Amino acid sequence: MRAAFIIAAKDLSQRIRDRSAILLGLVAPLGLALIFGAIIPDTAGGSFDVFLGYVDEDRGQVSRGFIEEVLPDVVAEGLATATSYADLDGALADVEAGTIHALYVFPEGLSDGVMAGQGGTVRLVGNVDQSISTQIAEAILDGYLAEVDAISIAVGAAVLNGATDPEAIIATAAGAPAAVVLADTEAASRELDIVTFFSAGMAVFFLFFTVQFGVSSLLEERFHGTLPRLLGAPISRWSILGGKALTSFVLGIVSMIVLAVATTLLIGAEWGDPAGVLILMLAGVLSALGIMAVVAVVSKTPEQAANWQSIVAVVLGLLGGTFFPLSQGPAILSLFSKLTPHAWFLQGLGDLSAGDGLAVVVTPALAMLAFFVVTVALATLLGRGKVLAP
Amino acid sequence: MNVLECAGLVKAFDDLVAVDDVGFHIAAGETYGLLGPNGAGKTTSISMIAGILESDAGTVTVGGTEITTHTTEGKAQIGYVPQDIAIYPDLSARENLRFFGKLYGLPKEQLDLRIDEVLEVIGLADRSDDRTDEYSGGMKRRLNIGIGLLHEPSLLILDEPTVGVDPQSRNAILEGVEALGHSGTAVLYTTHYMEEAERLCDRVAIIDGGKIRAEGTRRELVELVGQRDTVNLGVVGSAPRLVEALQPISEIESISAAEASVEILVEGASELLPRILDTAQQANVGISGVEVVEPNLESVFLHLTGKALRD
Ligand SMILES: Nc1ncnc2c1ncn2[C@@H]1O[C@H](COP(=O)(O)OP(=O)(O)OP(=O)(O)O)[C@@H](O)[C@H]1O
Ligand SMILES: [Mg+2]
């Protein structure tokens, strides 16, 4: 065990020094997430018609400010249409049907609550297949709530993510000092907003490049002739493999966590409940590690391994829907994508953001762990008597 | 008290039996040589001894502890210097030493001390913090050896440590090995340089085709060949013709011909030399040089295997 740590510490310092891990693990995914995050909503704004709806049960200052001042401007710009609904059920049915992309619900007593400093909740309900429209709808409301904060009443706009029960949201908000709470939930299974989607997609895509630095370094040890030295040292053979796996694991999990924090701070990605995110990340890193270990085991040189690992990482990444939301592709693709850990990871994050608690990550995490178990078994089988031969 | 005992070592790669029933022992302070040509099975043998390569059969004990690929105990007593340079190019000499020192479990203070000592011994103290890919070939070789010395093993295994080394570094390495022998370390030294084996080794095993053909002190081995001398003739003209012409001389033990030279093994070269030169003249083969060599390990090897150590 101690030897595994010594080996991993050496490997990690080598990887940090040659910067390749930092480049592939942090710079590339963060850069792409930033670029996608910046481009996609813009192009979407021009080419999308956003069908917005609203239910005004509040009939107070807060709801009127939005409906009479903000929405008309948006509609005037030709960006969206806005439909008023008297009854919530009818409105929700239209959201479900897709004739309305996103629905604002201003509950009764919202303005009063805000005036009294108790806060309140605006609900935003999006159609499951219209994540970009929902994202735009959210951005519009966000801007308004920030304005409410700035000019009139001293209220803060907090974003409460991940609750589906409107009563629960209102109950929380009533007791909280924060005044206006924006709750967005989609009608069915929840998809990630576009910024979070690209942040998570790029993170898991590049994860498969990052972990290869550990598992493939065994080939490098052989190439540099240092493997016989490790084999001759008074350490167990498992600790050599353990050290390499540990290197991969640390590189993978650290890059994921740093990316989650960075995209949250820089572009407002909303990864969701940290505990759930961490569980998904751990399972995702293990699955990547196992898959890359198989590729390393069947490779003869570090270069060969790097080439194959890149191919595998790109193919799985594309198939797994890390570059475009799966719901926007054909159904067959989303079925195939379940053969990749990437899709499970993104699905897990999506479900997590729907706010049904931690239980929703269990299935995706188990699916990714299954990849880990199967690939590790395969790597063991293929590498028997070969991996640690001098 | 033997530091190393090994017996019955066998290793086959598919159909090729690379090592076939190799066994010997080395006492403390003794330097033992494995002398053999390329592909003789030297590296394969010591890989099994160091617990790096799984053997098909045979046993190894170091300091009384059995060594296999799966044991960790006992391996701390072995210092292993691989034939190919085995260092991390992106780390400095000091970092290389520190990493392996930690793997061998040296406590921090002792490790720092030993690193400085070893750097001094291998003459890299002033370059210790440079990346090793900036080192010359000789410097890398010296570090390669230094890593094997770091934890003060009771058995040091050196696999052809002087290959590709300039004469000066080579001499320094040989002196270092001699000093280790005197300090009580058991040394296992493989080489295909006869001179190195003669200079360093208390006992030598001659290995060829995976088998130990003979073993003993230099004197014992030379006695195997009897009192034979080697006569090397530089030839102008056809060497095979000369070999043919010399064939009838019964005192000649063996003859081998290279492109422009002929090597003759005889008992009492001085008496026979005039006759050999006469024969050459009659066969119309010019002689450009004559050298008489007293028996050495090279000729022992030739005698045992019928071929030269290096071709
Ligand atoms: N991993 C391997 N796979 C197949 N054959 C091998 C392997 N390692 C060694 N051999 C073969 O075993 C024989 C002995 O090799 P070995 O490396 O032990 O020789 P050596 O005496 O060390 O030679 P050299 O002086 O060239 O280093 C050679 O014929 C070699 O080709
Ligand atoms: Mg060798």
XYZ file of C-alpha atoms and ligand atoms in Angstrom:
733
model
C 0.000 0.000 0.000
C 2.772 2.376 0.983
C 4.624 1.503 -2.204
C 1.530 2.238 -4.293
C 1.444 5.731 -2.800
C 5.144 6.253 -3.470
C 4.706 5.207 -7.090
C 1.585 7.323 -7.537
C 3.301 10.341 -5.985
C 6.190 9.951 -8.409
C 3.872 9.545 -11.389
C 1.753 12.512 -10.411
C 4.747 14.787 -10.039
C 5.955 13.653 -13.475
C 2.553 14.332 -15.011
C 2.226 17.733 -13.417
C 5.689 18.593 -14.600
C 5.130 17.704 -18.232
C 1.844 19.639 -18.162
C 0.120 17.240 -20.550
C -2.291 16.114 -17.863
C -3.150 19.689 -16.975
C -3.658 20.510 -20.631
C -5.924 17.567 -21.361
C -7.552 17.371 -17.983
C -8.283 21.026 -17.326
C -7.384 23.523 -20.011
C -8.978 21.775 -22.984
C -12.328 20.866 -21.384
C -12.655 24.210 -19.648
C -11.795 26.085 -22.820
C -14.306 24.141 -24.896
C -17.030 24.465 -22.275
C -16.449 28.216 -22.209
C -16.557 28.458 -25.977
C -19.668 26.290 -26.361
C -21.303 28.051 -23.466
C -20.694 31.385 -25.147
C -21.683 30.385 -28.679
C -24.689 28.150 -28.340
C -27.245 30.463 -26.665
C -26.366 33.219 -29.164
C -26.972 31.177 -32.256
C -30.025 29.689 -30.614
C -31.450 33.148 -30.011
C -31.504 33.907 -33.695
C -32.843 30.656 -34.956
C -35.241 29.617 -32.254
C -38.757 30.705 -31.621
C -39.325 30.530 -27.935
C -42.921 29.926 -26.916
C -43.378 31.299 -23.442
C -46.422 31.115 -21.246
C -47.313 32.536 -17.868
C -49.886 32.071 -15.142
C -50.321 35.097 -12.953
C -51.954 34.126 -9.665
C -50.010 36.814 -7.871
C -51.408 39.881 -9.628
C -48.974 41.947 -7.623
C -46.075 44.237 -8.214
C -43.534 41.506 -8.840
C -45.545 39.580 -11.430
C -46.837 42.697 -13.166
C -43.385 44.179 -13.457
C -42.297 41.108 -15.346
C -45.401 40.583 -17.453
C -45.926 44.217 -18.376
C -42.394 45.460 -18.732
C -39.996 42.600 -19.393
C -41.989 40.189 -21.532
C -43.328 42.763 -24.027
C -39.757 43.846 -24.745
C -38.692 40.283 -25.414
C -41.696 39.699 -27.648
C -41.078 42.973 -29.458
C -37.590 41.845 -30.317
C -39.096 38.878 -32.117
C -37.341 36.486 -29.794
C -40.367 34.894 -28.233
C -44.125 34.753 -27.994
C -45.892 35.068 -24.678
C -49.259 33.496 -23.879
C -51.281 34.231 -20.784
C -53.067 31.373 -19.024
C -55.781 31.660 -16.447
C -55.554 28.128 -15.208
C -52.420 26.238 -14.265
C -53.539 22.785 -15.388
C -54.298 23.914 -18.908
C -50.961 25.675 -19.096
C -49.060 22.623 -17.892
C -50.860 20.480 -20.449
C -49.615 22.784 -23.190
C -46.085 22.576 -21.831
C -46.318 18.839 -21.829
C -47.596 18.898 -25.395
C -44.808 21.206 -26.462
C -46.898 24.077 -27.746
C -45.459 26.063 -24.868
C -41.711 25.626 -24.284
C -41.498 27.212 -20.892
C -44.093 28.406 -18.426
C -43.698 31.009 -15.672
C -45.946 30.513 -12.658
C -46.307 33.479 -10.292
C -48.079 32.077 -7.229
C -50.614 33.915 -5.199
C -49.184 36.183 -2.537
C -45.762 36.403 -4.137
C -45.574 40.173 -4.135
C -46.958 40.427 -0.627
C -44.375 37.986 0.622
C -41.616 39.892 -1.063
C -42.817 43.163 0.394
C -42.934 41.606 3.826
C -39.378 40.421 3.374
C -40.379 36.777 3.466
C -39.681 35.994 -0.146
C -41.561 33.831 -2.536
C -41.190 31.467 -5.416
C -41.496 31.871 -9.139
C -41.751 28.529 -10.876
C -40.436 27.933 -14.310
C -41.672 24.785 -15.996
C -39.933 23.748 -19.194
C -40.734 21.188 -21.828
C -38.316 18.285 -21.617
C -37.196 18.575 -25.242
C -36.744 22.319 -25.183
C -33.787 22.758 -22.926
C -32.438 25.688 -24.895
C -35.738 27.545 -24.775
C -36.026 26.791 -21.082
C -32.545 28.102 -20.633
C -33.477 31.319 -22.404
C -36.652 31.627 -20.366
C -34.640 31.246 -17.225
C -32.144 33.835 -18.335
C -34.920 36.356 -18.984
C -36.408 35.815 -15.535
C -33.004 35.836 -13.922
C -32.283 39.254 -15.348
C -35.558 40.616 -14.040
C -35.119 39.201 -10.559
C -31.708 40.771 -10.353
C -33.350 44.087 -11.242
C -35.971 43.674 -8.547
C -33.140 43.281 -6.142
C -31.362 46.346 -7.404
C -34.070 48.946 -7.595
C -37.110 48.492 -5.476
C -37.159 46.178 -2.564
C -34.085 44.857 -0.893
C -34.535 41.319 -2.006
C -32.017 38.753 -3.203
C -32.657 36.423 -6.032
C -31.594 32.969 -5.101
C -31.716 30.068 -7.441
C -33.183 27.000 -5.880
C -32.405 24.059 -8.044
C -33.707 20.591 -7.817
C -37.158 20.619 -6.300
C -40.278 19.423 -8.053
C -42.890 19.897 -5.385
C -44.111 23.506 -5.556
C -45.453 23.366 -2.012
C -42.093 22.274 -0.709
C -40.374 25.067 -2.569
C -42.771 27.623 -1.244
C -42.471 26.258 2.256
C -38.698 26.507 2.140
C -38.800 29.934 0.661
C -41.277 31.221 3.215
C -38.953 30.436 6.043
C -35.854 31.650 4.318
C -34.633 35.205 4.340
C -34.015 35.152 0.604
C -36.896 36.912 -1.024
C -37.525 35.616 -4.500
C -36.715 32.040 -5.280
C -36.603 30.863 -8.806
C -37.591 27.249 -9.070
C -37.298 25.620 -12.418
C -38.548 22.170 -13.033
C -39.365 20.456 -16.216
C -42.509 18.580 -16.932
C -40.892 15.145 -17.211
C -37.363 13.789 -16.720
C -35.095 16.758 -16.440
C -32.343 17.684 -18.860
C -29.348 19.791 -18.008
C -29.325 23.382 -19.076
C -27.005 23.993 -21.974
C -24.118 25.528 -20.052
C -24.109 22.756 -17.488
C -24.524 20.210 -20.239
C -21.410 21.347 -22.056
C -19.435 21.729 -18.859
C -20.266 18.194 -17.779
C -19.976 16.827 -21.304
C -16.504 18.222 -21.834
C -15.436 17.155 -18.359
C -16.421 13.530 -18.897
C -15.144 13.550 -22.483
C -11.669 14.646 -21.438
C -11.744 12.471 -18.339
C -11.021 9.542 -20.641
C -7.882 11.279 -21.829
C -6.780 12.235 -18.353
C -6.978 8.794 -16.774
C -4.834 7.233 -19.479
C -1.777 8.949 -18.027
C -1.827 6.595 -15.092
C -2.653 3.247 -16.629
C -0.400 3.769 -19.641
C 2.585 4.754 -17.564
C 3.187 1.063 -16.931
C 4.097 0.829 -20.615
C 6.342 3.814 -20.126
C 8.091 2.088 -17.229
C 8.789 -0.814 -19.537
C 9.975 1.540 -22.273
C 12.371 3.332 -19.915
C 13.581 0.027 -18.494
C 12.460 0.985 -15.002
C 9.847 -1.771 -14.796
C 12.470 -4.434 -13.939
C 13.669 -2.162 -11.153
C 10.147 -1.912 -9.742
C 9.783 -5.682 -10.047
C 13.071 -6.202 -8.235
C 12.188 -3.837 -5.385
C 10.901 -5.248 -2.093
C 7.304 -4.319 -2.877
C 4.342 -6.420 -3.886
C 3.422 -6.633 -7.542
C -0.059 -5.424 -6.748
C 1.322 -2.209 -5.384
C 2.845 -1.448 -8.781
C -0.538 -1.835 -10.461
C -2.180 -0.084 -7.535
C 0.156 2.875 -7.899
C -0.711 3.244 -11.551
C -4.448 2.950 -10.900
C -4.165 5.457 -8.077
C -2.434 7.909 -10.399
C -5.259 7.610 -12.912
C -7.859 7.910 -10.220
C -6.379 11.020 -8.647
C -5.862 12.728 -12.002
C -9.421 11.897 -13.019
C -11.216 12.926 -9.876
C -9.189 16.089 -9.340
C -9.730 17.267 -12.912
C -13.475 16.609 -12.633
C -13.813 18.480 -9.356
C -11.743 21.420 -10.545
C -13.799 21.583 -13.749
C -17.075 21.490 -11.829
C -15.952 24.311 -9.567
C -14.464 26.339 -12.406
C -17.490 26.070 -14.718
C -19.781 26.904 -11.812
C -17.829 30.047 -11.025
C -16.967 31.131 -14.562
C -20.031 30.355 -16.658
C -22.693 29.576 -14.111
C -22.975 25.858 -14.694
C -25.304 24.173 -12.209
C -23.975 20.716 -11.455
C -26.392 20.003 -8.649
C -26.146 18.403 -5.235
C -22.397 18.045 -4.552
C -22.795 14.649 -2.886
C -24.623 13.244 -5.888
C -22.200 14.852 -8.294
C -19.275 13.351 -6.396
C -20.810 9.879 -6.483
C -21.299 10.162 -10.238
C -17.757 11.461 -10.671
C -16.235 8.621 -8.650
C -18.123 6.020 -10.653
C -17.291 7.809 -13.901
C -13.578 7.957 -13.109
C -13.522 4.243 -12.271
C -15.287 3.335 -15.504
C -12.827 5.429 -17.521
C -9.939 3.840 -15.672
C -11.141 0.329 -16.454
C -11.732 1.018 -20.135
C -8.345 2.666 -20.581
C -6.651 -0.163 -18.692
C -7.974 -2.626 -21.259
C -6.556 -0.530 -24.087
C -3.208 -0.230 -22.296
C -3.029 -3.971 -21.706
C -3.445 -4.833 -25.376
C -0.935 -2.173 -26.488
C 2.752 -2.801 -26.991
C 4.169 0.711 -26.757
C 3.142 3.912 -24.998
C 2.498 5.526 -28.398
C 0.264 2.718 -29.539
C -1.677 2.927 -26.306
C -2.060 6.699 -26.617
C -3.371 6.392 -30.168
C -5.911 3.730 -29.350
C -6.975 5.444 -26.182
C -7.646 8.637 -28.124
C -9.762 6.755 -30.625
C -11.710 4.994 -27.909
C -12.179 8.225 -25.957
C -13.486 10.102 -28.982
C -15.799 7.333 -30.197
C -17.283 6.742 -26.749
C -17.536 10.493 -26.178
C -19.446 11.066 -29.400
C -21.652 8.052 -28.877
C -22.217 9.020 -25.280
C -23.620 12.367 -26.312
C -21.038 14.628 -24.760
C -21.152 17.043 -27.706
C -24.900 17.313 -28.233
C -27.868 16.559 -25.992
C -29.116 13.076 -26.732
C -32.755 14.082 -26.704
C -32.124 16.090 -29.840
C -30.892 13.075 -31.796
C -32.685 9.981 -33.030
C -33.958 7.544 -30.432
C -31.667 4.751 -31.609
C -28.679 6.917 -30.708
C -29.811 7.427 -27.183
C -30.208 3.662 -26.908
C -26.684 3.015 -28.188
C -25.330 5.709 -25.961
C -26.208 3.578 -22.954
C -23.214 1.488 -23.968
C -21.011 4.344 -22.805
C -20.307 5.576 -19.291
C -20.587 9.117 -20.665
C -24.326 8.839 -21.265
C -24.910 7.412 -17.803
C -22.890 10.177 -16.252
C -24.865 12.889 -18.053
C -28.153 11.182 -17.339
C -27.234 10.954 -13.693
C -26.481 14.665 -13.549
C -29.740 15.429 -15.376
C -31.793 13.335 -12.985
C -29.962 14.808 -10.069
C -30.855 18.309 -11.197
C -34.525 17.331 -11.180
C -34.148 17.285 -7.446
C -35.588 13.941 -6.463
C -32.759 13.415 -4.051
C -29.638 11.340 -4.115
C -31.422 8.101 -4.944
C -31.572 9.004 -8.622
C -27.807 8.683 -9.026
C -27.815 5.063 -7.891
C -28.723 3.548 -11.252
C -26.292 5.623 -13.337
C -23.533 5.081 -10.776
C -24.128 1.338 -10.737
C -24.118 1.290 -14.534
C -20.736 3.005 -14.570
C -19.418 0.688 -11.870
C -20.513 -2.218 -14.053
C -18.262 -0.845 -16.795
C -15.467 -0.730 -14.234
C -15.963 -4.295 -13.039
C -16.250 -5.752 -16.525
C -13.274 -3.874 -17.950
C -11.036 -4.606 -14.982
C -11.884 -8.284 -15.303
C -11.128 -8.109 -19.009
C -7.830 -6.299 -18.436
C -6.835 -8.894 -15.846
C -7.662 -11.702 -18.222
C -5.849 -10.173 -21.184
C -2.877 -9.023 -19.151
C -2.281 -12.167 -17.150
C 1.409 -13.068 -17.083
C 2.165 -10.277 -19.531
C 1.635 -6.934 -17.884
C 4.267 -7.441 -15.230
C 6.761 -9.412 -17.294
C 10.083 -7.551 -17.461
C 28.291 -18.231 4.582
C 26.802 -17.920 1.111
C 24.867 -14.776 0.365
C 23.372 -16.222 -2.811
C 22.478 -19.775 -3.562
C 20.628 -20.752 -6.691
C 20.052 -24.151 -8.221
C 18.356 -25.774 -11.176
C 17.149 -22.552 -12.777
C 15.279 -23.128 -16.025
C 13.535 -20.678 -18.291
C 12.061 -21.304 -21.714
C 10.512 -18.767 -24.055
C 8.158 -20.821 -26.184
C 10.495 -23.343 -27.818
C 13.719 -21.592 -26.911
C 15.325 -22.789 -23.692
C 17.122 -19.604 -22.683
C 18.398 -20.917 -19.346
C 18.920 -24.583 -18.709
C 19.759 -25.835 -15.225
C 21.833 -22.930 -13.989
C 23.033 -22.984 -10.402
C 25.854 -21.518 -8.328
C 26.561 -19.788 -5.050
C 28.337 -16.612 -4.009
C 29.890 -15.950 -0.600
C 30.072 -12.602 1.138
C 32.881 -10.494 -0.286
C 33.136 -12.700 -3.327
C 32.781 -11.454 -6.878
C 31.292 -14.004 -9.208
C 31.318 -13.620 -12.971
C 28.931 -14.922 -15.585
C 30.967 -14.857 -18.776
C 29.183 -15.555 -22.012
C 28.403 -14.201 -25.481
C 25.232 -12.427 -26.628
C 22.167 -14.524 -26.039
C 23.941 -16.903 -23.657
C 21.238 -16.488 -21.032
C 23.000 -14.133 -18.619
C 20.236 -11.571 -18.292
C 17.557 -14.240 -18.136
C 19.447 -16.000 -15.323
C 19.921 -12.937 -13.186
C 16.355 -11.791 -13.803
C 15.217 -14.983 -12.127
C 17.765 -14.557 -9.347
C 16.556 -11.018 -8.654
C 12.933 -12.175 -8.538
C 11.975 -10.182 -11.596
C 11.233 -12.993 -13.994
C 9.240 -16.078 -13.144
C 11.327 -19.220 -13.489
C 10.076 -22.510 -14.897
C 12.069 -24.413 -12.320
C 14.768 -23.881 -9.740
C 15.289 -22.112 -6.445
C 17.006 -18.935 -5.322
C 17.848 -17.895 -1.799
C 19.526 -14.661 -0.753
C 20.722 -14.406 2.803
C 18.748 -17.561 3.508
C 15.467 -16.072 2.264
C 13.810 -17.592 -0.756
C 13.343 -15.233 -3.682
C 10.533 -15.505 -6.225
C 8.639 -12.956 -8.240
C 6.074 -12.810 -5.454
C 8.312 -12.420 -2.437
C 9.093 -9.008 -1.062
C 11.172 -10.132 1.867
C 14.766 -10.719 0.892
C 14.600 -8.450 -2.130
C 15.781 -5.544 -0.014
C 19.115 -7.360 0.254
C 19.530 -7.350 -3.506
C 20.852 -4.452 -5.502
C 20.056 -4.825 -9.163
C 21.659 -2.902 -11.998
C 19.870 -3.680 -15.263
C 21.759 -4.068 -18.506
C 19.736 -1.352 -20.190
C 19.802 2.048 -18.557
C 16.790 2.183 -16.290
C 16.202 5.694 -15.008
C 13.440 8.271 -15.349
C 14.563 10.789 -17.980
C 12.319 13.568 -16.704
C 13.585 13.339 -13.139
C 16.931 14.458 -11.780
C 19.535 12.035 -10.450
C 18.564 12.983 -6.922
C 14.862 12.417 -7.617
C 15.584 9.061 -9.236
C 17.619 8.002 -6.222
C 15.028 9.303 -3.779
C 12.206 7.415 -5.479
C 13.972 4.073 -5.463
C 15.320 4.682 -1.969
C 11.767 5.134 -0.730
C 10.653 1.955 -2.475
C 13.398 0.125 -0.606
C 12.046 1.583 2.599
C 15.026 3.689 3.607
C 14.052 6.066 6.414
C 14.181 9.710 5.378
C 17.286 10.810 7.221
C 19.306 7.811 6.178
C 18.026 8.242 2.642
C 19.203 11.852 2.399
C 22.586 10.816 3.682
C 22.907 7.863 1.339
C 21.818 9.895 -1.682
C 24.654 12.341 -1.077
C 27.127 9.515 -0.543
C 26.086 7.713 -3.705
C 26.120 10.905 -5.770
C 29.684 11.415 -4.570
C 30.698 7.859 -5.430
C 29.240 7.988 -8.936
C 30.641 11.454 -9.512
C 27.336 13.188 -10.152
C 27.195 15.417 -7.082
C 27.514 18.610 -9.118
C 24.854 17.571 -11.652
C 22.482 15.932 -9.202
C 19.591 18.318 -9.785
C 19.645 18.279 -13.578
C 17.151 16.178 -15.477
C 18.824 12.930 -16.471
C 17.859 13.288 -20.137
C 20.464 16.041 -20.175
C 23.181 13.592 -19.069
C 25.814 11.965 -21.244
C 25.661 8.216 -21.815
C 28.389 7.594 -19.263
C 26.663 9.707 -16.627
C 23.438 7.782 -17.135
C 25.346 4.502 -16.736
C 26.839 5.709 -13.490
C 23.448 6.714 -12.133
C 22.098 3.358 -13.282
C 24.680 1.702 -11.053
C 24.214 4.193 -8.218
C 20.544 3.297 -7.846
C 21.557 -0.336 -7.272
C 24.022 0.685 -4.553
C 21.757 3.078 -2.689
C 20.314 0.710 -0.102
C 23.656 -1.012 0.586
C 22.639 -4.479 -0.601
C 24.462 -7.583 0.529
C 24.189 -8.948 -3.016
C 24.847 -6.607 -5.920
C 23.885 -7.825 -9.374
C 25.484 -5.983 -12.272
C 24.386 -6.864 -15.791
C 27.095 -5.808 -18.250
C 27.537 -2.430 -16.583
C 30.374 -1.255 -18.827
C 28.742 -1.685 -22.229
C 28.984 1.525 -24.205
C 31.119 3.292 -21.621
C 34.277 5.283 -22.362
C 37.532 3.755 -21.045
C 37.850 6.232 -18.196
C 34.336 5.682 -16.822
C 34.815 1.985 -17.369
C 37.889 1.950 -15.214
C 36.081 3.897 -12.514
C 33.268 1.353 -12.566
C 35.655 -1.588 -12.318
C 37.482 0.034 -9.404
C 34.169 0.627 -7.712
C 33.207 -3.017 -8.064
C 36.577 -4.105 -6.674
C 36.096 -1.846 -3.678
C 32.629 -3.292 -3.047
C 34.048 -6.792 -3.116
C 36.625 -5.809 -0.517
C 33.947 -4.277 1.665
C 32.162 -7.618 1.943
C 29.442 -7.256 -0.669
C 28.717 -10.341 -2.752
C 28.815 -9.304 -6.401
C 27.295 -11.086 -9.365
C 28.804 -9.641 -12.505
C 27.845 -10.551 -16.040
C 29.983 -9.637 -18.984
C 31.178 -10.804 -22.317
C 34.517 -9.089 -21.769
C 37.052 -11.686 -20.807
C 39.388 -9.020 -19.389
C 36.747 -7.785 -16.960
C 35.989 -11.262 -15.736
C 39.705 -11.954 -15.235
C 40.312 -8.722 -13.407
C 37.258 -8.629 -11.127
C 36.017 -12.092 -10.470
C 37.133 -14.502 -7.810
C 35.234 -17.206 -9.619
C 33.782 -17.315 -13.101
C 31.059 -19.382 -14.718
C 31.284 -19.778 -18.451
C 27.779 -19.747 -19.838
C 26.675 -20.515 -23.350
C 23.392 -21.648 -24.832
C 21.736 -21.301 -21.432
C 24.078 -23.770 -19.757
C 27.012 -23.277 -17.434
C 29.844 -25.028 -19.272
C 32.474 -24.661 -16.580
C 32.981 -22.887 -13.320
C 35.913 -22.041 -11.112
C 38.731 -19.638 -10.389
C 40.672 -18.337 -13.328
C 43.426 -20.833 -12.616
C 41.019 -23.744 -12.399
C 39.419 -22.828 -15.678
C 42.690 -22.363 -17.477
C 43.809 -25.756 -16.262
C 40.825 -27.230 -18.033
C 42.466 -26.244 -21.283
C 45.820 -27.719 -20.174
C 49.013 -25.919 -21.020
C 47.785 -24.783 -24.395
C 48.757 -21.482 -25.870
C 46.982 -19.497 -28.505
C 48.831 -18.423 -31.627
C 47.198 -15.622 -33.567
C 48.428 -15.214 -37.121
C 47.695 -12.153 -39.222
C 47.168 -13.506 -42.720
C 47.752 -11.935 -46.136
C 45.950 -14.183 -48.571
C 43.606 -17.076 -48.023
C 43.044 -17.937 -44.377
C 41.087 -21.136 -45.216
C 44.039 -22.348 -47.343
C 46.354 -21.897 -44.365
C 43.926 -23.761 -42.110
C 43.922 -26.608 -44.588
C 47.697 -26.679 -44.788
C 48.046 -26.714 -40.990
C 45.539 -29.511 -40.548
C 48.134 -32.375 -40.688
C 50.187 -30.996 -37.793
C 49.049 -33.250 -34.985
C 50.238 -31.023 -32.128
C 47.635 -28.450 -33.096
C 44.545 -28.800 -30.913
C 42.202 -26.588 -32.850
C 42.203 -23.977 -35.560
C 39.706 -21.286 -36.339
C 39.870 -18.765 -39.141
C 38.515 -15.266 -39.422
C 38.743 -12.990 -42.454
C 42.403 -12.043 -42.203
C 43.565 -14.059 -39.250
C 43.914 -17.582 -37.989
C 43.786 -18.667 -34.368
C 45.629 -21.819 -33.393
C 45.513 -23.612 -30.077
C 48.665 -25.596 -29.341
C 50.632 -27.029 -26.496
C 53.999 -25.269 -26.427
C 53.679 -22.531 -28.999
C 57.363 -21.581 -29.017
C 58.535 -24.988 -30.258
C 55.881 -25.264 -32.910
C 55.989 -21.721 -34.243
C 58.795 -22.260 -36.834
C 56.940 -25.209 -38.324
C 53.733 -23.221 -38.549
C 55.486 -20.385 -40.341
C 57.178 -22.834 -42.723
C 53.854 -24.402 -43.537
C 52.400 -20.991 -44.271
C 55.234 -20.228 -46.641
C 54.833 -23.534 -48.456
C 51.107 -22.928 -48.765
C 51.958 -19.572 -50.219
C 50.095 -17.637 -47.536
C 51.733 -14.437 -46.309
C 51.970 -13.806 -42.569
C 51.594 -10.184 -41.477
C 51.859 -10.695 -37.742
C 52.338 -13.272 -35.032
C 51.051 -13.160 -31.492
C 51.368 -15.817 -28.845
C 48.885 -15.681 -25.989
C 49.175 -17.711 -22.871
C 45.966 -19.463 -21.862
C 43.181 -17.139 -20.708
C 39.423 -17.243 -20.275
C 38.961 -16.441 -23.945
C 40.769 -19.600 -24.904
C 38.940 -21.539 -22.224
C 35.741 -20.389 -23.802
C 36.953 -21.349 -27.230
C 37.989 -24.734 -25.935
C 34.668 -25.369 -24.230
C 32.312 -24.115 -26.893
C 34.358 -24.197 -30.086
C 33.616 -20.560 -30.746
C 34.890 -17.119 -29.821
C 33.330 -15.004 -27.072
C 32.689 -12.202 -29.492
C 32.421 -12.478 -33.209
N 11.279 -12.020 -23.304
C 11.847 -12.889 -24.153
N 11.108 -13.502 -25.082
C 11.652 -14.392 -25.929
N 12.957 -14.711 -25.927
C 13.752 -14.128 -25.029
C 13.254 -13.177 -24.100
N 14.272 -12.763 -23.323
C 15.363 -13.408 -23.765
N 15.065 -14.231 -24.779
C 16.002 -15.120 -25.488
O 16.703 -15.865 -24.534
C 18.066 -15.999 -24.891
C 18.941 -15.489 -23.775
O 18.756 -14.095 -23.668
P 19.525 -13.234 -22.580
O 19.016 -11.862 -22.679
O 19.420 -13.902 -21.272
O 21.020 -13.293 -23.090
P 22.298 -12.512 -22.530
O 23.297 -13.539 -22.176
O 21.915 -11.574 -21.485
O 22.777 -11.750 -23.838
P 23.413 -10.290 -23.996
O 24.872 -10.406 -23.742
O 23.150 -9.975 -25.418
O 22.725 -9.396 -23.059
C 18.231 -15.231 -26.195
O 18.184 -16.142 -27.247
C 17.047 -14.341 -26.245
O 16.649 -14.106 -27.568
Mg 21.931 -9.579 -21.279
